[in-house]
Coordinates of C-alpha atoms and ligand atoms in Angstrom, one line a residue:
X1 CA -5.2 -3.7 33.4
X2 CA -3.4 -6.0 31.0
X3 CA -5.8 -4.8 28.4
X4 CA -4.8 -1.2 28.9
X5 CA -1.2 -2.1 28.6
X6 CA -1.9 -3.9 25.4
X7 CA -3.5 -0.9 24.1
X8 CA -0.7 1.5 25.1
X9 CA 1.9 -0.8 23.7
X10 CA -0.1 -1.2 20.5
X11 CA -0.3 2.5 20.0
X12 CA 3.5 2.9 20.4
X13 CA 4.1 -0.1 18.2
X14 CA 2.1 1.4 15.4
X15 CA 4.3 4.5 15.2
X16 CA 7.7 2.9 15.6
X17 CA 6.7 -0.1 13.5
X18 CA 5.9 2.2 10.6
X19 CA 9.1 4.2 10.9
X20 CA 11.1 0.9 11.0
X21 CA 9.4 -0.5 7.9
X22 CA 9.6 2.6 5.8
X23 CA 12.3 4.8 7.2
X24 CA 9.9 7.7 7.4
X25 CA 7.3 9.0 9.7
X26 CA 3.7 7.9 9.4
X27 CA 1.8 9.6 6.5
X28 CA 0.0 12.2 8.6
X29 CA 0.3 15.8 7.6
X30 CA 1.2 17.1 11.0
X31 CA 2.8 15.1 13.7
X32 CA 0.2 16.5 16.1
X33 CA -2.9 15.8 13.9
X34 CA -5.0 12.9 15.1
X35 CA -4.6 9.9 12.8
X36 CA -8.2 10.0 11.6
X37 CA -8.0 13.4 10.1
X38 CA -7.9 12.9 6.3
X39 CA -7.9 9.1 6.9
X40 CA -9.5 6.5 4.7
X41 CA -11.8 4.2 6.7
X42 CA -13.0 1.1 5.0
X43 CA -16.3 -0.6 6.1
X44 CA -16.3 -4.4 6.2
X45 CA -19.5 -6.3 6.4
X46 CA -18.0 -9.4 8.0
X47 CA -20.5 -11.9 6.6
X48 CA -19.5 -10.9 3.1
X49 CA -15.8 -10.1 3.1
X50 CA -13.9 -13.4 3.2
X51 CA -14.9 -16.9 4.4
X52 CA -11.9 -18.7 5.9
X53 CA -13.7 -21.9 7.0
X54 CA -15.9 -22.9 4.1
X55 CA -19.3 -22.3 5.7
X56 CA -20.3 -19.8 3.1
X57 CA -20.2 -16.8 5.4
X58 CA -17.3 -14.4 6.0
X59 CA -15.4 -14.4 9.3
X60 CA -12.7 -12.7 11.3
X61 CA -9.9 -14.9 10.1
X62 CA -11.1 -14.1 6.6
X63 CA -10.6 -10.4 7.3
X64 CA -7.1 -11.1 8.7
X65 CA -6.2 -13.0 5.4
X66 CA -7.1 -9.9 3.4
X67 CA -5.1 -7.3 5.5
X68 CA -2.3 -7.3 2.9
X69 CA -4.8 -6.2 0.2
X70 CA -6.2 -3.4 2.5
X71 CA -2.7 -2.2 3.2
X72 CA -1.9 -2.2 -0.5
X73 CA -5.0 -0.2 -1.2
X74 CA -3.9 2.3 1.5
X75 CA -6.7 2.2 4.1
X76 CA -5.9 3.6 7.5
X77 CA -8.6 1.8 9.4
X78 CA -11.4 -0.8 9.0
X79 CA -14.8 -0.5 10.6
X80 CA -16.2 -4.0 11.1
X81 CA -20.0 -4.2 11.3
X82 CA -21.3 -6.1 14.4
X83 CA -19.5 -9.4 15.0
X84 CA -20.8 -9.9 18.5
X85 CA -23.0 -12.9 19.6
X86 CA -26.4 -12.4 18.1
X87 CA -29.5 -14.3 17.0
X88 CA -28.7 -12.6 13.6
X89 CA -32.3 -11.4 13.0
X90 CA -30.7 -8.1 11.8
X91 CA -27.5 -9.8 10.9
X92 CA -25.6 -8.8 14.0
X93 CA -27.4 -5.5 14.8
X94 CA -29.3 -7.4 17.4
X95 CA -26.7 -8.1 20.0
X96 CA -27.0 -10.7 22.8
X97 CA -23.6 -10.2 24.3
X98 CA -21.5 -7.1 23.8
X99 CA -18.3 -8.7 25.1
X100 CA -17.8 -11.5 22.8
X101 CA -17.7 -12.7 19.2
X102 CA -20.4 -14.7 17.5
X103 CA -19.1 -18.3 16.8
X104 CA -20.2 -17.8 13.2
X105 CA -17.5 -15.1 12.9
X106 CA -14.8 -16.7 15.2
X107 CA -13.7 -16.2 18.8
X108 CA -12.6 -13.4 21.1
X109 CA -9.1 -14.7 20.6
X110 CA -9.5 -14.3 16.8
X111 CA -10.6 -10.7 17.3
X112 CA -7.6 -9.9 19.5
X113 CA -5.4 -11.6 17.0
X114 CA -7.0 -9.6 14.2
X115 CA -6.4 -6.3 16.0
X116 CA -2.7 -7.1 16.5
X117 CA -2.3 -8.3 12.9
X118 CA -4.0 -5.2 11.6
X119 CA -1.5 -3.1 13.6
X120 CA 1.3 -4.8 11.8
X121 CA -0.3 -3.7 8.6
X122 CA -0.7 -0.1 10.0
X123 CA -4.4 -0.5 10.0
X124 CA -6.6 0.4 12.9
X125 CA -9.7 -1.5 13.9
X126 CA -13.0 0.3 14.6
X127 CA -16.0 -1.6 16.0
X128 CA -19.7 -1.0 15.5
X129 CA -21.4 -0.2 18.7
X130 CA -25.1 -0.6 18.9
X131 CA -26.2 1.6 21.9
X132 CA -29.9 2.1 21.0
X133 CA -31.1 -1.4 21.5
X134 CA -30.1 -5.0 22.3
X135 CA -31.4 -8.3 21.1
X136 CA -34.6 -9.5 22.7
X137 CA -32.4 -12.6 23.5
X138 CA -29.9 -10.5 25.5
X139 CA -29.9 -11.6 29.2
X140 CA -30.8 -8.0 30.1
X141 CA -34.1 -8.1 28.2
X142 CA -34.9 -11.7 29.2
X143 CA -34.7 -10.5 32.8
X144 CA -36.5 -7.1 32.0
X145 CA -39.4 -8.8 30.4
X146 CA -39.8 -11.5 33.1
X147 CA -41.5 -9.3 35.7
X148 CA -42.1 -5.6 36.4
X149 CA -40.2 -6.1 39.7
X150 CA -37.0 -7.3 38.0
X151 CA -34.2 -4.9 38.6
X152 CA -33.5 -4.9 34.8
X153 CA -37.1 -4.0 33.9
X154 CA -36.5 -0.3 33.7
X155 CA -33.5 -0.8 31.4
X156 CA -35.9 -0.8 28.5
X157 CA -38.8 1.5 27.4
X158 CA -42.2 0.3 28.6
X159 CA -45.7 1.5 28.5
X160 CA -49.0 0.2 29.9
X161 CA -50.6 1.5 26.7
X162 CA -54.1 2.8 26.8
X163 CA -57.6 1.3 26.6
X164 CA -58.6 0.4 23.1
X165 CA -59.6 -2.2 20.5
X166 CA -58.3 -3.3 17.2
X167 CA -55.6 -5.4 15.7
X168 CA -53.0 -4.1 18.0
X169 CA -55.1 -4.5 21.1
X170 CA -54.0 -6.9 23.9
X171 CA -56.3 -7.5 26.9
X172 CA -58.2 -4.3 25.9
X173 CA -55.1 -2.2 25.7
X174 CA -53.4 -0.6 22.6
X175 CA -50.0 1.1 22.2
X176 CA -49.7 4.5 23.9
X177 CA -49.1 6.5 20.7
X178 CA -48.7 6.5 16.9
X179 CA -45.0 5.8 16.7
X180 CA -43.9 3.4 14.0
X181 CA -40.9 1.1 13.6
X182 CA -38.4 2.3 11.0
X183 CA -38.7 -1.3 9.8
X184 CA -42.5 -1.3 9.5
X185 CA -45.5 -1.6 11.7
X186 CA -46.2 -0.3 15.2
X187 CA -43.1 0.4 17.3
X188 CA -44.7 -1.2 20.3
X189 CA -44.7 -4.9 21.2
X190 CA -46.9 -6.5 23.9
X191 CA -45.3 -8.7 26.6
X192 CA -48.1 -10.7 28.4
X193 CA -45.8 -11.5 31.4
X194 CA -45.6 -7.9 32.4
X195 CA -48.8 -6.7 30.8
X196 CA -47.0 -3.9 29.0
X197 CA -45.7 -2.8 25.6
X198 CA -42.0 -2.2 25.0
X199 CA -40.7 0.2 22.4
X200 CA -38.5 -0.8 19.4
X201 CA -37.3 1.7 16.8
X202 CA -36.2 -1.2 14.6
X203 CA -37.3 -4.9 14.6
X204 CA -39.4 -6.2 17.5
X205 CA -36.4 -8.4 18.3
X206 CA -34.4 -5.1 19.0
X207 CA -36.0 -3.6 22.1
X208 CA -34.8 0.0 22.8
X209 CA -32.7 0.5 25.9
X210 CA -33.8 3.2 28.3
X211 CA -31.0 5.8 28.2
X212 CA -32.7 7.7 31.1
X213 CA -31.6 5.0 33.4
X214 CA -28.1 5.6 34.7
X215 CA -27.4 1.9 35.1
X216 CA -27.9 1.5 31.3
X217 CA -25.3 4.2 30.7
X218 CA -22.8 2.6 33.1
X219 CA -23.3 -0.9 31.5
X220 CA -22.8 0.4 27.9
X221 CA -19.8 2.5 28.9
X222 CA -18.3 -0.5 30.5
X223 CA -18.8 -2.5 27.3
X224 CA -17.0 0.3 25.3
X225 CA -14.1 0.2 27.8
X226 CA -13.9 -3.6 27.4
X227 CA -13.0 -3.1 23.7
X228 CA -11.0 0.1 24.1
X229 CA -8.8 -1.9 26.6
X230 CA -8.3 -4.4 23.8
X231 CA -6.9 -1.8 21.5
X232 CA -9.7 -0.9 19.2
X233 CA -9.2 2.6 17.7
X234 CA -12.8 3.7 18.2
X235 CA -16.5 3.0 17.4
X236 CA -19.1 3.6 14.7
X237 CA -22.2 4.4 16.8
X238 CA -25.2 2.8 15.2
X239 CA -28.5 4.6 14.9
X240 CA -27.3 7.0 17.6
X241 CA -29.8 9.8 17.0
X242 CA -32.5 7.4 18.1
X243 CA -31.2 6.9 21.7
X244 CA -33.9 8.9 23.4
X245 CA -37.6 9.0 23.2
X246 CA -40.1 11.7 24.4
X247 CA -40.7 10.8 28.1
X248 CA -44.4 11.7 27.8
X249 CA -44.7 9.4 24.8
X250 CA -46.6 12.0 22.8
X251 CA -47.8 11.3 19.2
X252 CA -45.6 12.3 16.3
X253 CA -47.1 14.6 13.7
X254 CA -48.1 12.8 10.5
X255 CA -46.6 14.5 7.4
X256 CA -49.2 13.0 5.1
X257 CA -48.9 9.9 3.0
X258 CA -47.6 6.5 3.8
X259 CA -44.2 4.9 3.4
X260 CA -43.3 1.7 1.5
X261 CA -44.5 -0.4 4.5
X262 CA -47.9 1.3 4.3
X263 CA -47.2 3.1 7.6
X264 CA -48.1 6.9 8.0
X265 CA -45.0 9.1 7.5
X266 CA -44.3 10.9 10.8
X267 CA -42.1 13.8 11.6
X268 CA -39.9 11.7 14.0
X269 CA -39.8 14.6 16.4
X270 CA -40.4 12.4 19.5
X271 CA -38.1 9.6 18.7
X272 CA -35.1 11.2 16.8
X273 CA -32.3 13.6 17.7
X274 CA -33.7 14.6 21.1
X275 CA -31.6 17.2 23.0
X276 CA -30.8 14.7 25.8
X277 CA -28.7 12.6 23.4
X278 CA -26.0 15.3 23.3
X279 CA -25.3 15.0 27.0
X280 CA -24.5 11.3 26.4
X281 CA -22.3 12.1 23.5
X282 CA -20.2 14.5 25.6
X283 CA -19.9 11.7 28.2
X284 CA -18.8 9.2 25.6
X285 CA -16.3 11.7 24.3
X286 CA -14.7 12.1 27.7
X287 CA -14.6 8.3 27.9
X288 CA -12.6 7.8 24.7
X289 CA -10.4 10.9 25.4
X290 CA -9.2 9.2 28.5
X291 CA -7.4 6.7 26.3
X292 CA -4.2 7.3 24.5
X293 CA -4.0 7.2 20.7
X294 CA -6.8 9.4 19.5
X295 CA -9.7 6.9 19.8
X296 CA -12.5 8.1 17.5
X297 CA -16.3 8.3 17.7
X298 CA -18.0 8.0 14.3
X299 CA -21.8 8.6 14.3
X300 CA -24.4 7.1 12.0
X301 CA -26.2 10.4 11.7
X302 CA -28.8 10.8 9.0
X303 CA -29.7 14.4 9.6
X304 CA -31.6 16.9 7.5
X305 CA -29.4 20.0 7.8
X306 CA -25.7 20.9 8.2
X307 CA -26.6 22.8 11.4
X308 CA -28.1 19.6 12.9
X309 CA -24.9 17.8 11.9
X310 CA -22.8 20.5 13.5
X311 CA -24.5 19.9 16.8
X312 CA -23.2 16.3 16.8
X313 CA -19.6 17.7 16.8
X314 CA -20.5 19.9 19.7
X315 CA -20.5 23.0 17.4
X316 CA -17.7 25.4 18.5
X317 CA -16.9 23.4 21.6
X318 CA -15.9 20.3 19.6
X319 CA -16.7 18.1 22.6
X320 CA -19.0 15.5 21.1
X321 CA -18.3 13.1 18.2
X322 CA -15.1 13.7 16.1
X323 CA -16.7 12.3 13.0
X324 CA -20.6 12.2 12.7
X325 CA -21.3 11.0 9.1
X326 CA -22.3 13.7 6.6
X327 CA -25.0 11.7 4.7
X328 CA -26.1 14.8 2.8
X329 CA -23.3 14.6 0.2
X330 CA -23.6 11.0 -0.8
X331 CA -27.3 10.3 -0.2
X332 CA -29.3 13.1 -1.8
X333 CA -32.6 11.3 -1.3
X334 CA -34.6 9.0 -3.5
X335 CA -33.5 10.4 -6.7
X336 CA -29.7 10.6 -6.6
X337 CA -28.2 11.9 -9.7
X338 CA -24.9 13.7 -10.5
X339 CA -25.3 17.3 -10.0
X340 CA -22.2 19.6 -9.9
X341 CA -24.2 22.4 -8.1
X342 CA -25.6 20.1 -5.5
X343 CA -22.2 18.6 -4.7
X344 CA -20.6 22.0 -4.6
X345 CA -23.3 23.3 -2.2
X346 CA -23.0 20.4 0.1
X347 CA -19.2 20.4 0.2
X348 CA -19.2 24.1 0.9
X349 CA -21.8 23.6 3.7
X350 CA -19.4 21.3 5.4
X351 CA -16.5 23.8 4.8
X352 CA -18.4 26.7 6.2
X353 CA -20.8 25.5 8.8
X354 CA -19.0 22.9 10.9
X355 CA -16.9 25.3 13.0
X356 CA -13.8 24.0 11.3
X357 CA -14.5 20.3 12.2
X358 CA -13.4 17.6 9.8
X359 CA -16.3 16.3 7.6
X360 CA -16.8 12.6 7.2
X361 CA -18.1 11.9 3.7
X362 CA -19.6 8.6 2.6
X363 CA -21.3 7.3 -0.6
X364 CA -21.9 3.7 0.4
X365 CA -22.8 1.5 3.3
X366 CA -24.6 -1.8 4.0
X367 CA -28.0 -0.2 4.2
X368 CA -28.3 1.5 0.8
X369 CA -28.3 0.7 -2.9
X370 CA -24.6 1.2 -3.9
X371 CA -23.7 4.6 -5.2
X372 CA -22.8 3.3 -8.6
X373 CA -26.3 2.1 -9.1
X374 CA -27.8 5.4 -7.7
X375 CA -25.6 7.8 -9.6
X376 CA -24.7 5.5 -12.6
X377 CA -26.4 5.6 -16.0
X378 CA -25.6 2.1 -17.0
X379 CA -23.3 3.3 -19.8
X380 CA -20.6 5.3 -18.0
X381 CA -20.6 3.5 -14.7
X382 CA -16.8 3.0 -14.3
X383 CA -16.2 6.7 -15.1
X384 CA -19.0 7.7 -12.7
X385 CA -17.6 5.4 -10.0
X386 CA -14.2 7.1 -10.5
X387 CA -15.8 10.5 -10.3
X388 CA -17.5 9.7 -7.0
X389 CA -14.3 8.3 -5.6
X390 CA -12.6 11.5 -6.6
X391 CA -15.1 13.6 -4.7
X392 CA -14.8 11.3 -1.7
X393 CA -11.0 11.3 -1.7
X394 CA -9.9 14.7 -2.9
X395 CA -12.2 17.0 -0.7
X396 CA -11.2 18.0 2.8
X397 CA -12.7 15.2 4.7
X398 CA -12.2 11.8 6.3
X399 CA -13.4 9.2 3.8
X400 CA -15.5 6.2 4.4
X401 CA -15.3 3.5 1.8
X402 CA -17.5 0.4 1.7
X403 CA -16.0 -2.9 0.6
X404 CA -16.3 -3.4 -3.1
X405 CA -16.8 0.3 -3.9
X406 CA -13.2 0.4 -5.0
X407 CA -13.7 -2.2 -7.7
X408 CA -17.1 -0.9 -8.9
X409 CA -19.3 -3.7 -7.4
X410 CA -22.9 -3.4 -8.2
X411 CA -26.0 -3.9 -6.1
X412 CA -27.6 -7.3 -6.9
X413 CA -31.0 -7.3 -5.3
X414 CA -33.0 -10.6 -4.9
X415 CA -35.4 -11.3 -7.8
X416 CA -37.9 -13.3 -5.9
X417 CA -39.3 -12.9 -2.4
X418 CA -38.3 -16.5 -1.5
X419 CA -34.6 -15.5 -2.0
X420 CA -34.7 -12.5 0.4
X421 CA -32.6 -12.8 3.6
X422 CA -33.1 -9.3 5.1
X423 CA -36.4 -9.3 7.0
X424 CA -37.4 -5.8 5.9
X425 CA -37.3 -7.2 2.3
X426 CA -39.5 -10.1 3.3
X427 CA -42.0 -7.8 5.0
X428 CA -42.0 -5.0 2.4
X429 CA -41.7 -7.1 -0.9
X430 CA -41.9 -6.1 -3.6
X431 CA -41.8 -2.3 -2.8
X432 CA -39.0 -2.9 -0.2
X433 CA -36.5 -5.5 -1.5
X434 CA -34.3 -5.2 1.6
X435 CA -30.6 -4.7 1.8
X436 CA -29.2 -8.0 0.5
X437 CA -28.3 -6.4 -2.8
X438 CA -25.6 -4.2 -1.3
X439 CA -24.3 -7.0 1.0
X440 CA -23.3 -9.6 -1.6
X441 CA -19.9 -11.3 -1.2
X442 CA -16.7 -9.4 -2.0
X443 CA -15.5 -10.2 -5.5
X444 CA -11.8 -11.2 -5.2
X445 CA -11.3 -13.3 -8.3
X446 CA -13.0 -14.4 -11.5
X447 CA -13.0 -18.0 -10.2
X448 CA -15.5 -20.1 -8.2
X449 CA -17.4 -18.0 -5.6
X450 CA -15.4 -15.1 -6.6
X451 CA -12.6 -16.2 -4.3
X452 CA -14.9 -15.4 -1.3
X453 CA -15.5 -19.0 -0.2
X454 CA -14.7 -22.6 -1.1
X455 CA -18.4 -23.4 -0.5
X456 CA -20.7 -23.1 -3.5
X457 CA -23.6 -22.3 -1.1
X458 CA -22.6 -18.8 -0.1
X459 CA -25.0 -16.9 2.3
X460 CA -26.0 -14.6 -0.6
X461 CA -25.5 -15.4 -4.2
X462 CA -22.2 -14.3 -6.0
X463 CA -23.1 -11.7 -8.7
X464 CA -22.4 -12.9 -12.2
X465 CA -20.3 -9.8 -13.0
X466 CA -17.5 -11.1 -10.8
X467 CA -16.1 -12.5 -14.0
X468 CA -14.9 -9.0 -14.8
X469 CA -15.4 -6.9 -11.7
X470 CA -12.9 -8.4 -9.2
X471 CA -9.8 -7.5 -7.4
X472 CA -7.5 -9.9 -9.2
X473 CA -8.5 -8.8 -12.7
X474 CA -8.4 -5.1 -11.8
X475 CA -5.1 -5.3 -10.0
X476 CA -3.6 -6.4 -13.4
X477 CA -5.2 -3.5 -15.3
X478 CA -3.6 -0.1 -14.9
X479 CA -6.8 1.6 -16.1
X480 CA -9.2 -0.2 -13.7
X481 CA -11.4 1.3 -11.1
X482 CA -9.4 -0.3 -8.4
X483 CA -6.2 1.1 -9.7
X484 CA -7.9 4.5 -9.8
X485 CA -8.9 4.3 -6.1
X486 CA -5.5 3.0 -5.1
X487 CA -3.8 5.9 -6.8
X488 CA -6.3 8.5 -5.4
X489 CA -5.5 7.2 -1.9
X490 CA -1.8 7.2 -2.6
X491 CA -2.1 10.9 -3.8
X492 CA -3.9 11.8 -0.6
X493 CA -0.8 10.6 1.3
X494 CA 1.8 12.0 -0.9
X495 CA 0.2 15.5 -1.4
X496 CA -0.1 17.4 1.8
X497 CA -2.5 19.8 0.1
X498 CA -4.9 17.0 -0.6
X499 CA -4.7 15.6 2.8
X500 CA -5.5 18.7 4.8
X501 CA -5.2 21.7 2.6
X502 CA -7.9 24.4 2.4
X503 CA -10.6 23.9 -0.3
X504 CA -11.8 26.6 -2.7
X505 CA -14.4 26.2 -5.4
X506 CA -13.4 27.2 -8.9
X507 CA -15.8 28.4 -11.6
X508 CA -18.6 28.2 -8.9
X509 CA -21.4 29.0 -11.4
X510 CA -20.6 26.1 -13.8
X511 CA -23.6 23.8 -13.8
X512 CA -21.7 20.8 -15.2
X513 CA -18.1 20.8 -14.0
X514 CA -17.3 20.6 -10.3
X515 CA -13.8 22.0 -9.8
X516 CA -11.8 23.1 -6.7
X517 CA -8.4 24.0 -5.5
X518 CA -6.8 22.4 -2.5
X519 CA -4.0 24.6 -1.2
X520 CA -1.4 23.4 1.2
X521 CA 0.1 25.1 4.1
X522 CA 3.5 25.1 2.4
X523 CA 2.2 26.8 -0.7
X524 CA 1.4 24.9 -3.9
X525 CA -1.9 23.4 -4.7
X526 CA -3.9 20.7 -6.4
X527 CA -6.7 21.4 -8.8
X528 CA -9.5 18.8 -9.3
X529 CA -12.0 19.1 -12.1
X530 CA -14.9 16.6 -12.7
X531 CA -17.4 16.7 -15.5
X532 CA -20.7 15.6 -13.9
X533 CA -22.5 15.5 -17.3
X534 CA -22.9 13.0 -20.2
X535 CA -21.5 15.5 -22.7
X536 CA -17.9 16.6 -23.2
X537 CA -17.2 20.0 -21.7
X538 CA -14.5 22.5 -22.3
X539 CA -13.6 24.8 -19.4
X540 CA -10.9 27.2 -18.4
X541 CA -10.4 27.3 -14.6
X542 CA -10.1 30.6 -12.9
X543 CA -8.0 30.7 -9.8
X544 CA -9.4 34.0 -8.6
X545 CA -6.6 36.3 -7.4
X546 CA -3.9 34.0 -8.7
X547 CA -6.0 33.5 -11.8
X548 CA -4.9 36.8 -13.3
X549 CA -1.7 35.1 -13.9
X550 CA -0.6 32.2 -16.1
X551 CA -0.2 29.0 -14.2
X552 CA 1.6 25.9 -15.3
X553 CA 0.2 22.6 -14.3
X554 CA 1.3 19.0 -14.1
X555 CA -1.3 16.2 -14.4
X556 CA -1.2 13.8 -11.5
X557 CA -4.2 11.5 -12.4
X558 CA -6.9 11.6 -15.0
X559 CA -9.2 9.2 -16.8
X560 CA -9.3 11.7 -19.8
X561 CA -6.4 10.5 -22.0
X562 CA -6.4 13.9 -23.8
X563 CA -5.6 15.7 -20.6
X564 CA -2.5 13.7 -19.6
X565 CA -0.3 16.3 -21.2
X566 CA -2.3 19.4 -20.2
X567 CA 0.0 22.3 -19.4
X568 CA -2.3 25.0 -18.2
X569 CA -5.8 25.6 -16.8
X570 CA -7.1 26.9 -20.1
X571 CA -9.4 25.1 -22.6
X572 CA -9.5 21.8 -20.8
X573 CA -11.8 19.3 -22.5
X574 CA -13.3 16.8 -20.1
X575 CA -15.1 13.8 -21.8
X576 CA -18.4 12.7 -20.2
X577 CA -17.9 12.1 -16.4
X578 CA -14.1 12.5 -16.7
X579 CA -11.9 13.6 -13.8
X580 CA -8.6 15.5 -14.0
X581 CA -6.3 16.1 -11.0
X582 CA -3.3 18.3 -11.4
X583 CA -0.6 20.0 -9.4
X584 CA 0.1 23.7 -9.8
X585 CA 3.6 24.4 -10.8
X586 CA 3.8 28.1 -9.9
X587 CA 3.5 31.1 -12.1
X588 CA 5.4 31.1 -15.3
X589 CA 4.4 34.6 -16.3
X590 CA 3.1 37.5 -14.2
X591 CA 0.7 39.3 -16.6
X592 CA -1.2 37.2 -19.1
X593 CA -4.7 36.2 -18.2
X594 CA -5.4 32.4 -18.3
X595 CA -8.1 32.9 -20.9
Ligands
LIG601 O1 -29.2 1.7 10.6 C1 -30.1 2.7 11.1 C2 -30.9 3.3 10.1 O2 -31.3 4.4 10.2 C3 -31.0 2.5 8.8 O3 -31.7 1.4 9.4 C4 -31.8 3.0 7.7 O4 -32.9 3.7 8.1 C5 -32.3 1.9 6.9 O5 -31.4 0.8 7.0 C6 -32.4 2.3 5.4 O6 -32.7 1.1 4.7 C7 -28.5 1.0 11.5 C8 -27.7 -0.1 10.8 O7 -26.8 0.5 9.8 C9 -28.6 -1.0 10.1 O8 -28.0 -2.0 9.4 C10 -29.4 -1.7 11.3 O9 -30.4 -2.5 10.7 C11 -30.1 -0.6 12.1 O10 -29.2 0.4 12.5 C12 -30.6 -1.3 13.4 O11 -29.6 -1.6 14.2

């Protein structure tokens, strides 16, 4: 009960606290709009953000020390990757107790303290919730694997397998089907004590929970209430399309070829995005909606089509997740490259095909090579990073930022197998280098350990480029990437049209320049134009109906010095990868064409 009171009080404090501090209302477009609409959510990988106790690993007190920075940057919420007790096989995504904090990161009291401190900085805290699997060291799995008669046995996904021989055979039995782990090898692991295999979509230390068992649902819902009662603003639901598996355990269809682990590529039709999962999503939505303060559900939803994504919102019913991640905009596949037409198409898919739901765009996370290294060309990287930030922060979407994205941090993968920490990199070396490269410590200063830790032995090495790419240096430079991101976020707050205005593409056939108009409810509008190519481009932007008239503009933000004084939408020359953001100042003449 006290927890709920804390949460209620906290929500109220957030609003009144803001008004007191600034003399204004909070920076939402409409008083009735939920806080997460148009918000900036910042992902923190807690091992890598800030070390407060000198053990070379980041921790919760470290995050608390950096709240001032996050407020200065303008983020509305932080999503903290798993900080629960864990054997750390998958660096926290293998949870052995959902209602605590791993001593490496701090204590439950530290977490409660962090939530309150964040509220004083007008920042909400979102936790990562791993529903698909637990650690194999979780007491539930220890009980489940001790005997078939144990009441917890059915909490996981078991099979007797089938008779057979070969490397995967145990006592003359082999796995029941061809399913493979996303992290390599068979998805089935034998347990001699019960004479059965269990299913694991990820590492064998991450047994899948059986979501067909109502006790599992009740247990996991209770865990979520535990944290909602402590005032968290919502959850990022890990690997959530994987919750259910085909009850008949039928084979998946091979698509031909093998992946980097040497496993056959399967269609994942029996282990991913099964219809049953949507029933659970609706239950979860009812659970969070019972709390005050617009608690939010974010989904880790890698899905092939926009129609698949729409189902995760509940389509026209809007009764599932408020924010399943749109991974199609930021992660094109293996060969990401800047492509105005592809961005345009994907932004418009989200505009048109989500039944009016709010898109959640993302270019970076702790599982993928950083966007600057996927889209960058090694020559114009800062400009390209600023372009990506502009797409992220000026479209009609909630934005997910990953720590370091705002300063242009690069991926620094290990160079030798002996250096690799992420088990998939050890298993898949050298084809799969693992995810260490995008998890290196946050670069705060040009000094020792980049200001991340006092300990020279940090859990992952500090990239050499911290000498120039770091918060301290960039804060002092008005032309830095950090300053660009901060100003973009500030614009989102000050310009209602950017925060929740409609979006209309301009010059939709242009293969190089991505441009759009955001128009606010109260009239007015913001034009954004980005040159997605390595050559300077000169464009005139056509406003459609309004474009028959001459329009005066005022530049708000640009990294093209020649456009700072631009006065119209005609003959704008954008240098390679440049971005230009301007406010329309109304019509100065009624007849002349903008050409
Ligand atoms: O990721 C799920 C997922 O689909 C990714 O693992 C992705 O396929 C892979 O990382 C690409 O390299 C989530 C977490 O984000 C990830 O860190 C965890 O390892 C995984 O779940 C298991 O919990």
